[in-house]
Coordinates of C-alpha atoms in Angstrom, one line a residue:
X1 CA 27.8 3.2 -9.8
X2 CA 26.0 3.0 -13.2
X3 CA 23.3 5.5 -13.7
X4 CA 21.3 2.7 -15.0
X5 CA 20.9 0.8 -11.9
X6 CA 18.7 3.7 -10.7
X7 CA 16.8 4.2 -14.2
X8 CA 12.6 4.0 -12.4
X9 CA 13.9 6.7 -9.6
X10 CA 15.5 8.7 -12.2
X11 CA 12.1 8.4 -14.8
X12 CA 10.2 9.1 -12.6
X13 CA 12.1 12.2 -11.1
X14 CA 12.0 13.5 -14.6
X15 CA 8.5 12.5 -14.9
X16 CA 7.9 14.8 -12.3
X17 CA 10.0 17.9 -12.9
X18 CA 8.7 17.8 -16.6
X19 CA 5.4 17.2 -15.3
X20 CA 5.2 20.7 -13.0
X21 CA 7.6 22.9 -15.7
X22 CA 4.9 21.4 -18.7
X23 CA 2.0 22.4 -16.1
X24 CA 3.3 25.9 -15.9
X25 CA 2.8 26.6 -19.5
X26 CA 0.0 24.9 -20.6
X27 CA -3.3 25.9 -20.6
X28 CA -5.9 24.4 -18.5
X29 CA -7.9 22.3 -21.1
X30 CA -4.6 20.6 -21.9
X31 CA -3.3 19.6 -18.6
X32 CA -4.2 15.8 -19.5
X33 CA -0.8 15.8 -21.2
X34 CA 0.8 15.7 -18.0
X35 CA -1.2 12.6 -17.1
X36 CA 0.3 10.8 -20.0
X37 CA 3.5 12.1 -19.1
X38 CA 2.6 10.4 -15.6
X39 CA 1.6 7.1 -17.3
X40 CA 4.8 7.3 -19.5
X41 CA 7.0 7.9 -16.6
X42 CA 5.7 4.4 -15.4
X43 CA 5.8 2.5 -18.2
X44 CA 9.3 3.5 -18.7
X45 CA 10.1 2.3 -14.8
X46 CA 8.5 -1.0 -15.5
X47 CA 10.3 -1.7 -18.4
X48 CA 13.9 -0.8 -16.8
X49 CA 12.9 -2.8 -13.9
X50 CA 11.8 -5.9 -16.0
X51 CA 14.9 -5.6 -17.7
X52 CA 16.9 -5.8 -14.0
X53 CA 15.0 -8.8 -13.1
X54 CA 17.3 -11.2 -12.5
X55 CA 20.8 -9.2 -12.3
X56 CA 23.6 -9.4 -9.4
X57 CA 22.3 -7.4 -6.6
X58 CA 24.4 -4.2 -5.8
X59 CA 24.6 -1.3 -3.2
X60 CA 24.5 2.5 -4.9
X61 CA 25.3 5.9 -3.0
X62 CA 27.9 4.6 -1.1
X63 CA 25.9 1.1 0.1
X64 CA 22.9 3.4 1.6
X65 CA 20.6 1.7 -1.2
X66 CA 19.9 -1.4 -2.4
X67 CA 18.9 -2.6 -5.7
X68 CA 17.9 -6.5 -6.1
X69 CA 15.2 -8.7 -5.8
X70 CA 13.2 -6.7 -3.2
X71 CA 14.1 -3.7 -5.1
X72 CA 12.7 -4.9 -8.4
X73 CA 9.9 -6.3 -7.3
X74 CA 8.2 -3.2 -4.6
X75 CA 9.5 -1.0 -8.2
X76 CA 6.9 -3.2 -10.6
X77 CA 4.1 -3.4 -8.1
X78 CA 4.4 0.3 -7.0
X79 CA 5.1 1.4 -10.8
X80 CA 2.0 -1.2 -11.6
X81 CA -0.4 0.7 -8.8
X82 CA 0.4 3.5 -9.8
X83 CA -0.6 3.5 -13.2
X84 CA -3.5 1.5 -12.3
X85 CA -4.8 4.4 -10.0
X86 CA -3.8 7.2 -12.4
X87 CA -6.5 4.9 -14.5
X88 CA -9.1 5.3 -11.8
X89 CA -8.4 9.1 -11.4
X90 CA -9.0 10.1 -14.8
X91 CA -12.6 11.2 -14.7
X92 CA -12.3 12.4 -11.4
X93 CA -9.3 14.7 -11.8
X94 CA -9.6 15.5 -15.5
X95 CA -10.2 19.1 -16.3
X96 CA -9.6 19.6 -12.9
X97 CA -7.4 23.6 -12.4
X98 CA -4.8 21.7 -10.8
X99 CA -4.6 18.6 -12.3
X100 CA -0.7 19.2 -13.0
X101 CA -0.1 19.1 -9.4
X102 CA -2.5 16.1 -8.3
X103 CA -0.1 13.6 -10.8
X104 CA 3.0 15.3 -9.7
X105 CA 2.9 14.7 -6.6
X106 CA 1.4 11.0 -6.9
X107 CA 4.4 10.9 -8.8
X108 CA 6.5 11.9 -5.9
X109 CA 4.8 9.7 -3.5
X110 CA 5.7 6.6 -5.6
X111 CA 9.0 8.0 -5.6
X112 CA 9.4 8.0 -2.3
X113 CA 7.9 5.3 -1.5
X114 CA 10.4 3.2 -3.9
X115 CA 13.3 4.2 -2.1
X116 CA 11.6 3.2 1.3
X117 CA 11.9 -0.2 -0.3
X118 CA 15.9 -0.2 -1.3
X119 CA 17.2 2.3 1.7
X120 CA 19.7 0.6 3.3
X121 CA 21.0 3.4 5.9
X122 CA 18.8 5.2 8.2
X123 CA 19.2 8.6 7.2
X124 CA 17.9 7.6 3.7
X125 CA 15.2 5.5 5.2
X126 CA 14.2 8.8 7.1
X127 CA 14.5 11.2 3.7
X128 CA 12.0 8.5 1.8
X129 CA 10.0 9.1 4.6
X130 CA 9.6 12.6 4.2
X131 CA 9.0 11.6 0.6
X132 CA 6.4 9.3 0.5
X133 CA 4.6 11.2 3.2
X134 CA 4.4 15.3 2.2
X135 CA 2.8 14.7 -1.5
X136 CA 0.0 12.7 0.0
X137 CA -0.6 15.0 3.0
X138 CA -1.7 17.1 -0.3
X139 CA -3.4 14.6 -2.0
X140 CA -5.5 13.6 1.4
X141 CA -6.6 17.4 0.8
X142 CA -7.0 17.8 -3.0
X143 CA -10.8 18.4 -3.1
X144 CA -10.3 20.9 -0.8
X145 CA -13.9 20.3 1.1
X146 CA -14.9 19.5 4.6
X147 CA -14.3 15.9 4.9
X148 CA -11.0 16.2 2.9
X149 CA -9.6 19.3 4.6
X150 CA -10.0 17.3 8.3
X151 CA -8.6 14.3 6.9
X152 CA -5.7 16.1 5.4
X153 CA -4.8 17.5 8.5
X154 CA -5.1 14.8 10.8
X155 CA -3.1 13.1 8.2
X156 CA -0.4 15.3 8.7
X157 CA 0.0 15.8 12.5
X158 CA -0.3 11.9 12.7
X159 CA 2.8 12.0 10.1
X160 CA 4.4 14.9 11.6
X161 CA 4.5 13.4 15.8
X162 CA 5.5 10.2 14.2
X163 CA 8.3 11.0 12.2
X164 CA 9.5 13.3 15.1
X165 CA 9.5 10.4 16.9
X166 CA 11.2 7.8 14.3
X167 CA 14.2 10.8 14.0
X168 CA 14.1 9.8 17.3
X169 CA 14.3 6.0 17.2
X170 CA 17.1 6.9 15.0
X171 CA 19.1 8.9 17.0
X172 CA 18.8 6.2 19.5
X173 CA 20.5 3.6 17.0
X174 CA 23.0 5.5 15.8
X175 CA 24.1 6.3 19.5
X176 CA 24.3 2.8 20.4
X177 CA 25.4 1.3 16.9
X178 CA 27.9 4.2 15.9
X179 CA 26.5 4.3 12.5
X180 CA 23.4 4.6 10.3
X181 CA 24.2 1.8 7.9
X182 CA 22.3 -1.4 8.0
X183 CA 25.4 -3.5 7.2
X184 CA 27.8 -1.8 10.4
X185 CA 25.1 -1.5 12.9
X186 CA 24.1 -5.6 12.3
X187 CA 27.7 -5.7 14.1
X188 CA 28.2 -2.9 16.6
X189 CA 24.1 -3.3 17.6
X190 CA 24.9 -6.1 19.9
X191 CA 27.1 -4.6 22.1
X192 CA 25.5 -1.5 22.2
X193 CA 23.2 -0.6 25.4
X194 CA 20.3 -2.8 25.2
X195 CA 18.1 -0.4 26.2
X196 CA 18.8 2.4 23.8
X197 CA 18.5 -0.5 21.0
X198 CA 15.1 -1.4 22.2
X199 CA 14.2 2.2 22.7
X200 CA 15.3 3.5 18.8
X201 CA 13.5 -0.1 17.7
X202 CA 10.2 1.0 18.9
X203 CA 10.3 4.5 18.0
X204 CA 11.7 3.7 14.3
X205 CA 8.7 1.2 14.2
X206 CA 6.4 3.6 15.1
X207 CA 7.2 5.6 12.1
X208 CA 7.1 2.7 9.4
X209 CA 3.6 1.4 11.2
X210 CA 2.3 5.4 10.7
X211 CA 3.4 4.5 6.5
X212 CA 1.6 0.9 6.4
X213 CA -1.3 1.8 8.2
X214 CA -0.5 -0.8 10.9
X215 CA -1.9 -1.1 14.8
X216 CA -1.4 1.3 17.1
X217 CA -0.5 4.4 14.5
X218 CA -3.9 3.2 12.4
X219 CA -6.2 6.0 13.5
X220 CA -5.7 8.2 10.4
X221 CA -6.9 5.3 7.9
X222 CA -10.4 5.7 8.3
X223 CA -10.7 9.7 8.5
X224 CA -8.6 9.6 5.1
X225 CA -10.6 6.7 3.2
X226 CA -13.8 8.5 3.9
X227 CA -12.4 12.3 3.4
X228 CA -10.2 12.2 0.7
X229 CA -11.4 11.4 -3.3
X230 CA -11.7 7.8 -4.1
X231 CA -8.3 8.2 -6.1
X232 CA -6.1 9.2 -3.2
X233 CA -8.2 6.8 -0.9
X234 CA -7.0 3.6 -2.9
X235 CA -3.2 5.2 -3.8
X236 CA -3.0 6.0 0.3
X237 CA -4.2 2.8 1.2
X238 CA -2.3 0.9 -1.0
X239 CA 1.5 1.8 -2.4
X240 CA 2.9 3.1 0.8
X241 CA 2.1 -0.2 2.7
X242 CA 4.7 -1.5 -0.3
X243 CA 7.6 0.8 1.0
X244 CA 7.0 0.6 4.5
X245 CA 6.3 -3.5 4.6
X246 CA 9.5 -4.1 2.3
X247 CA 11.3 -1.4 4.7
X248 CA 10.8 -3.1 8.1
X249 CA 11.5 -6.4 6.4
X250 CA 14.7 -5.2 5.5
X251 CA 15.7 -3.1 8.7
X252 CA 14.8 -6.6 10.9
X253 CA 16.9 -8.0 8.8
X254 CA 20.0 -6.5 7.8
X255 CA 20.2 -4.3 11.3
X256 CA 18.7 -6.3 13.9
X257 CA 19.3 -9.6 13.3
X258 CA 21.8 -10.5 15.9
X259 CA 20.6 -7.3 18.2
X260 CA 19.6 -8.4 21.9
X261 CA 15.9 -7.1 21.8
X262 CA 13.2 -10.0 20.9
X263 CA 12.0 -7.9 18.4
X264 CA 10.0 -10.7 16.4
X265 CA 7.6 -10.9 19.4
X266 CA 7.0 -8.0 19.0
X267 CA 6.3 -8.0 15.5
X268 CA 4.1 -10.4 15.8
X269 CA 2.3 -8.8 18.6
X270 CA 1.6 -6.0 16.5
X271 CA 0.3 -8.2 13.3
X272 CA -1.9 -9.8 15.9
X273 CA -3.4 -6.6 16.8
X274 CA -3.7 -5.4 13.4
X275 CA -5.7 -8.4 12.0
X276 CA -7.7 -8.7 14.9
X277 CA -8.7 -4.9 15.7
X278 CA -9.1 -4.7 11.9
X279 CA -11.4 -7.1 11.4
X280 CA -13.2 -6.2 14.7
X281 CA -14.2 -2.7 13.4
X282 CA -14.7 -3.8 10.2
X283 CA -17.8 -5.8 11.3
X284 CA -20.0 -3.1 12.0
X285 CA -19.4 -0.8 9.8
X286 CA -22.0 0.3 6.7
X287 CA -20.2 2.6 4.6
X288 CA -17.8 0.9 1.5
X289 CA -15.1 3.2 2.2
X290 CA -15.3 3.0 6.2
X291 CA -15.4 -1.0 5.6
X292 CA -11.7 -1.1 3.2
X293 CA -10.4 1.0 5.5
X294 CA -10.3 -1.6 8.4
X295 CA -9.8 -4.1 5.5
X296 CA -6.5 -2.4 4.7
X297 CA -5.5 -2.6 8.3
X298 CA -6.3 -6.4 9.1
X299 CA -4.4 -6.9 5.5
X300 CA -1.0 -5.5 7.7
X301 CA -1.7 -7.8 10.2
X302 CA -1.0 -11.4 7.5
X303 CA 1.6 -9.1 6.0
X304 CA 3.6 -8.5 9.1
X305 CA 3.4 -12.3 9.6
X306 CA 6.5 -12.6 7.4
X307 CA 8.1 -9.4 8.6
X308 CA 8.2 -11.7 12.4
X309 CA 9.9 -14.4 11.0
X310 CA 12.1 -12.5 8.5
X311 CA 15.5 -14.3 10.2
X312 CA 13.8 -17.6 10.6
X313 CA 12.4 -18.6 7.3
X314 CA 13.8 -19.2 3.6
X315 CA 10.4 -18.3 1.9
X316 CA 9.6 -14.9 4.2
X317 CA 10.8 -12.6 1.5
X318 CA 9.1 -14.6 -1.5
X319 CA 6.1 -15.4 0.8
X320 CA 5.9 -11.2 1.6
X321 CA 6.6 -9.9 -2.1
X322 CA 3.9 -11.8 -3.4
X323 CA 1.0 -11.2 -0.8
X324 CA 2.1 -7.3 -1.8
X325 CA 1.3 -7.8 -5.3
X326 CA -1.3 -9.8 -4.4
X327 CA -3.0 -7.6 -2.1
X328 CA -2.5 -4.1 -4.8
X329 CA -4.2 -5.1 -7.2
X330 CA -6.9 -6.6 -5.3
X331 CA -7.4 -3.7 -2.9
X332 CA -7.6 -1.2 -5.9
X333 CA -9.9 -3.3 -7.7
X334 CA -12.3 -2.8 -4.7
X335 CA -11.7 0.7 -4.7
X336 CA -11.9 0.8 -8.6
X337 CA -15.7 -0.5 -8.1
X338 CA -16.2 2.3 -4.9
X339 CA -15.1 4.8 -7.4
X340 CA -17.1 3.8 -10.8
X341 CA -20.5 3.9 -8.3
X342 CA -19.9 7.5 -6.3
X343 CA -23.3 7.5 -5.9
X344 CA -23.8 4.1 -3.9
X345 CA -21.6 4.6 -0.5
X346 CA -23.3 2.3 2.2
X347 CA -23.7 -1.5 1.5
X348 CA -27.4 -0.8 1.2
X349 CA -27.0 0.9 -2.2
X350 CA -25.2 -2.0 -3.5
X351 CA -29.0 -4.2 -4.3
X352 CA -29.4 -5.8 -7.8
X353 CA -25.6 -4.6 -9.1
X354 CA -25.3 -8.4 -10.3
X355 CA -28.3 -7.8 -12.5
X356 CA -27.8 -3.8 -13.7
X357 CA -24.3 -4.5 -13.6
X358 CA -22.8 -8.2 -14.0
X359 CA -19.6 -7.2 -15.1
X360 CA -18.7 -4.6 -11.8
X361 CA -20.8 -7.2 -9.6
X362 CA -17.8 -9.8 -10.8
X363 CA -15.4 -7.9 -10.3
X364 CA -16.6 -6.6 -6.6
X365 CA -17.4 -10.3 -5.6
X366 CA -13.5 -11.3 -6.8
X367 CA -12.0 -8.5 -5.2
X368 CA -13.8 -8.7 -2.2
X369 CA -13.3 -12.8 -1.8
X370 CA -9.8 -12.0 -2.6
X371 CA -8.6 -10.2 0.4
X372 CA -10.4 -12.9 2.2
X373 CA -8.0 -15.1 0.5
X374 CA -10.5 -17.6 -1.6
X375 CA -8.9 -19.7 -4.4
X376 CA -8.2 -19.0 -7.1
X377 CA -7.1 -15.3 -6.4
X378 CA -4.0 -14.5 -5.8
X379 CA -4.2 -13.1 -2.2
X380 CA -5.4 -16.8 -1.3
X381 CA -2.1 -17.8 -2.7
X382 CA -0.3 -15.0 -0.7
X383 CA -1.5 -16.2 2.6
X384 CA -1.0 -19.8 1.8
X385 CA 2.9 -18.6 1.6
X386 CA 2.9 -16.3 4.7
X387 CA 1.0 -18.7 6.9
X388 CA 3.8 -21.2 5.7
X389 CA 6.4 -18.9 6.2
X390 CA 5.0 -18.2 9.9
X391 CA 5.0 -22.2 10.8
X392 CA 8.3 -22.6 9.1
X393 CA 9.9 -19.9 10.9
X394 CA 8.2 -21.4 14.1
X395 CA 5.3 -18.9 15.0
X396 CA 2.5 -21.7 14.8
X397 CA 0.6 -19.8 16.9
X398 CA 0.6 -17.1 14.7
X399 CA -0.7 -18.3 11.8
X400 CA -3.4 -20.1 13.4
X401 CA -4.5 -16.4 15.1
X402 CA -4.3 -15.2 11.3
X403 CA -6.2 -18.2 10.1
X404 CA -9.3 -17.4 12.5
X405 CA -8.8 -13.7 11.7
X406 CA -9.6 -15.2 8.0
X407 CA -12.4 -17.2 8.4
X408 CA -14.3 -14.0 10.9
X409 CA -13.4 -11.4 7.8
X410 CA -15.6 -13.7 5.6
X411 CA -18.6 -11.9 7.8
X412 CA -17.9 -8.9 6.6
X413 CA -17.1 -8.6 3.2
X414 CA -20.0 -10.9 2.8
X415 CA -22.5 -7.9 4.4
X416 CA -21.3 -6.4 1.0
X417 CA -21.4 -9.3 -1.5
X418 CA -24.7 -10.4 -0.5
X419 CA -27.0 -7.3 -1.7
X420 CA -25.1 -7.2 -4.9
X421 CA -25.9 -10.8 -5.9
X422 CA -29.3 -11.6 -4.0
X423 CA -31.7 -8.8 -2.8
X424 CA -34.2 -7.0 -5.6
X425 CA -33.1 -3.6 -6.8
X426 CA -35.2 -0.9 -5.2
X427 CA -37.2 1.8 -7.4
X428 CA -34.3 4.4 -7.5
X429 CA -31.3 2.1 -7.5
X430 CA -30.5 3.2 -11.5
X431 CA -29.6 6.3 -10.2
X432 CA -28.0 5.3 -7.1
X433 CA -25.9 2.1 -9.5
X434 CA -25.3 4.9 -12.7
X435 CA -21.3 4.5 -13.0
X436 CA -19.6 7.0 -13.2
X437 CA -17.3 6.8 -16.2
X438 CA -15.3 4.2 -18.2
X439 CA -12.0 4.9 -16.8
X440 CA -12.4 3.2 -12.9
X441 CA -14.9 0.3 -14.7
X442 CA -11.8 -0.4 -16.7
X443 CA -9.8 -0.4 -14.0
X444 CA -12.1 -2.5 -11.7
X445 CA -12.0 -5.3 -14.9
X446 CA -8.2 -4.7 -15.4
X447 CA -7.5 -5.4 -11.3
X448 CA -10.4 -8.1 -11.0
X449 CA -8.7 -10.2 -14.1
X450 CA -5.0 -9.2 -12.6
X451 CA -6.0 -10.8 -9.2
X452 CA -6.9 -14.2 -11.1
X453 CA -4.5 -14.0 -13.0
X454 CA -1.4 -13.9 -10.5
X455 CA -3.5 -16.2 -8.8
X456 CA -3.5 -19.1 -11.4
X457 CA -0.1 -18.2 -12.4
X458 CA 1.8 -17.6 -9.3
X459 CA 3.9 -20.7 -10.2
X460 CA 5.9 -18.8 -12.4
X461 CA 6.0 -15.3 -10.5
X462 CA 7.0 -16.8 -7.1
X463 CA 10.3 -17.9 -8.8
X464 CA 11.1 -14.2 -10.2
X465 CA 10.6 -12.6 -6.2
X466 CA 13.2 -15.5 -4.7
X467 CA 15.9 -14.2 -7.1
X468 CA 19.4 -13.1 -5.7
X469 CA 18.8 -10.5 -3.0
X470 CA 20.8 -8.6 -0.2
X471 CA 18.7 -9.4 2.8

């Protein structure tokens, strides 16, 4: 195995180790070196990974990781949110006592959360668990008040019963498919008692839907988007939905596929749910953070469409890498605008931004018709290829659930757009509109114009996430 296969895992490892021994010796008005050290680490990543685009794919550590096209592409769009939110965090954590530990361990949780994407063997799937979980159980509770202190914690037992029981599921599968590798158990899991396979399914499920936010292990999304800073919120809601996603994909696939449990019904029973609870208690809700939160969990609903037809369709894989770059930077970028206005959380507070603030009203109104999935954004673009991908792979049904799930979350998101563009601005809404700081309006512009962007030119990135891959 060449070291270099592995060179974003290794960065940012080093990232982080330099990150807490740097920490430890400087003083406190110079901790913002580690943050550059953070956004190095990243940058580094991204390059090595552009420069693997388009290689042979190859099993590492014995063939319990993958690197290739899924590989590649959850390392640029985890690398790519990640720098984006250490952009958003900058005047929130700077000068903060412990801002050495808030980027190490975001940059643990990317970690983590890349080698959810390329585990090809249980026992690694269950270690980059651990990984991509523990840091943010911190994070949830960096702020150390109320709100974040419950959210941490709730956080963690959520992750802690869950993960008990995916150890679990696992047990299961290696009793009935006398391995943990993907590649042996897609030939001993057919023969093996169908009812411990269906059994270590389900609970292994459990733990990847507690990672991505999905229906029924959802309940922590809300208490953590409200509770923790508007940082962790968008990083939480966001990258580890890249791991876990990319993770079931691949265990449907590479494990399961022959397996005599009809696990793609239940897949898609659980997108349905997702989309449509999601968007159900999205409706009524007032508060901007409460509101993303179900966003973020109707979003795992169109994304689980591909994960249900992962055996059946040709264009699942492209179809699912794209609606997860599609849906990062757009979900940031709404969370970049939450966090430049800190002093505007209900939907109410949101009159006259088009006129005090056209360019963060543009960039709300194209993040926000993004995850509906208007043209010309790039989520629009993402759901045209899942919904495809669903009828192609013969769930018709599906994607016409997730195509009325669409057109009822244009209700919401429009409870938000429509202040911002139409009503007057009351007598104290220059205070309640003042941003923040330049860092998360850069960020809003940067994710806003990123969205478009991969939108208009998703011609030519849908061709670099259908390169040669293991699944």
């Amino acid at each position: 195995m060449s070291p270099a296969a592995l060179t974003p895992e290794l960065t940012l490892t080093a990232g982080a180790v330099l990150g807490i021994l740097l920490g430890s010796w400087l003083p406190r008005h110079r901790q913002w070196v580690v943050r550059l050290l953070a956004a190095l680490a990243c940058l580094v990543g991204l390059t090595a990974t552009a420069a693997a685009i388009g290689g042979a794919p190859q099993l590492v550590f014995g063939g319990s990781y993958a690197v290739d096209t899924a590989t590649n592409a959850g390392r640029v769009i985890v690398l790519a949110a990640t720098l984006l939110t250490i952009c958003l965090s900058i005047d929130t954590v700077g000068s903060h006592p412990r801002e050495t530990e808030f980027y190490v361990l975001m940059l643990l949780a990317a970690l983590g959360t890349i080698m959810l994407v390329g585990a090809t063997d249980l026992l690694l799937l269950m270690a980059a668990y651990l990984l991509a979980s523990i840091p943010l159980y911190a994070l949830a509770g960096f702020a150390k008040d109320a709100l974040g202190t419950e959210a941490s914690l709730k956080y963690y037992l959520m992750g802690a019963l869950l993960g008990v029981i995916m150890l679990t599921g696992i047990t299961a599968l290696y009793g009935a498919g006398r391995s943990t590798g993907y590649a042996t158990l897609a030939q001993t899991l057919p023969s093996g008692p169908p009812a411990a396979v269906a059994v270590g399914l389900v609970a292994v499920l459990a733990g990847l839907l507690f990672k991505i936010g999905g229906v029924p292990a959802h309940f922590w999304v809300p208490d953590i988007t409200e509770g923790a800073s508007t940082p962790v919120a968008a990083f939480v809601t966001t990258v580890p939905k890249i791991g876990g996603l990319i993770a079931t994909y691949r265990l449907v696939a590479e494990a399961l596929p022959a397996a005599g449990v009809n696990w793609p019904l239940l897949v898609a029973m659980l997108a349905t749910a997702s989309m449509t609870l999601g968007n159900l208690a999205a409706f009524f809700q007032d508060t901007v953070r409460r509101l993303l939160a179900y966003s973020t969990i109707s979003q795992v609903g169109y994304l689980l469409l591909a994960v249900t037809v992962a055996t059946r369709s040709e264009i699942a894989l492209p179809a699912l890498l794209f609606y997860l770059a599609a849906y990062a930077v757009t979900n940031l970028g709404a969370f970049a605008v939450v966090a430049a206005l800190p002093h505007a959380p209900n939907l109410a507070d949101y009159r006259g931004l088009a006129r005090r603030h056209p360019g963060l009203a543009a960039a709300l109104v194209v993040c926000l018709l993004g995850l509906v999935g208007t043209p010309p954004t790039a989520v629009f673009l993402g759901k045209l290829e899942i919904f495809s991908a669903a009828i192609d792979g013969g769930y018709t049904w599906l994607a016409v659930v997730a195509v009325v799930n669409t057109v009822a979350s244009l209700f919401y998101y429009l409870r938000w757009i429509a202040p911002a563009l139409v009503a007057a601005p009351e007598t104290d809404s220059e205070k309640v509109l003042a941003p923040a700081g330049r860092w998360p309006v850069l960020g809003a512009y940067t994710a806003a114009a990123a969205s478009l962007a991969l939108g208009v030119a998703g011609g030519v990135v849908l061709p670099l996430v259908s390169g040669p891959s293991l699944l």
